[in-house]
Amino acid sequence: MTPAFYYPQLRSELRREWLLWYSYRFNAVSSIIMWGAIFPVLLLTLQNVVNATAAKPFGTQEQAASLIGFLIWHLCMRVFGMMPEMMTEEAETGTLESVVIATAIDFKHLVLLRVLARSVRSAVETLLLGVVLAWLLRVPLTLSLTAVSIIVMTLIGTWGAGFILMGLALLYKSVSSIAGLVANLAFLISGAFVPINGLGWVFAVLKFIFPTTWGIDLLRQQIAGETLNWGVVLGVGGQTLLLFGLGVFVFHWALGRAKARGLLGSY
């Protein structure tokens, strides 16, 4: 099947996301306003603590590092949290089995298109939030093609982790508590708010096992104008492929198990 075969379905999923966003536009706008208010307060608190305890002041460069980490966390975790909910919602409404059986394209391909469409929606929301926060904080942020590539790799790695939870949702119906726990932990252990690349072996472990840690650190280096180690870039790319491949494998296995055990038609 050629990419053109999937284009009508992708267009349909993008339209579906737009209609969902428009139906819940108040909630979407409220979320941007909420983070637009909360993040500056968090950043100001961090700035005061650092200025009071550290020799180096918390300046514009440090603010930009915190902002870019937060935005990548916001993008990736919104998509990550949505992925298992897709399966749970279909199961709750009783349409999961019919979608698996009756869809015009392979169900796994349909799920991937839905994840892609939701990622586009989340990227637009995150971009708007980033513009608002950069304006409020007077922090200059520029995205080069290299930066966008790092963001995409980090997001696809997060898809892999999300596919694992989607597989668990097929078997156990609801895993929202796990998704919420991972998303909240990610704010701390991925270095989303405070860079953790100075933690030595702890950072070395986290960057290999957690999907966003390495990507956030690499993106900060790129935006700060540092010379990138292309071996590290290839490492992030390899991690992305590994996580995505593992996630797809687990989802494929779980879908087969759910079919064999007759779990698709009940909740």
PDB file of C-alpha atoms in Angstrom, residues 15 41-42 46 77 147 169 180 195:
ATOM      1  CA  ARG A  15     -10.578  16.672  10.846  1.00  0.00           C
ATOM      2  CA  VAL A  41       5.412  31.263  39.125  1.00  0.00           C
ATOM      3  CA  LEU A  42       7.384  28.000  39.188  1.00  0.00           C
ATOM      4  CA  LEU A  46      13.317  28.393  41.049  1.00  0.00           C
ATOM      5  CA  MET A  77       3.204  13.745  27.922  1.00  0.00           C
ATOM      6  CA  ALA A 147      15.919  21.300  16.809  1.00  0.00           C
ATOM      7  CA  ALA A 169      -5.195  -0.998  28.007  1.00  0.00           C
ATOM      8  CA  GLY A 180      -0.574   9.795  35.047  1.00  0.00           C
ATOM      9  CA  PRO A 195      18.454  20.205  33.888  1.00  0.00           C
TER      10      PRO A 195
END
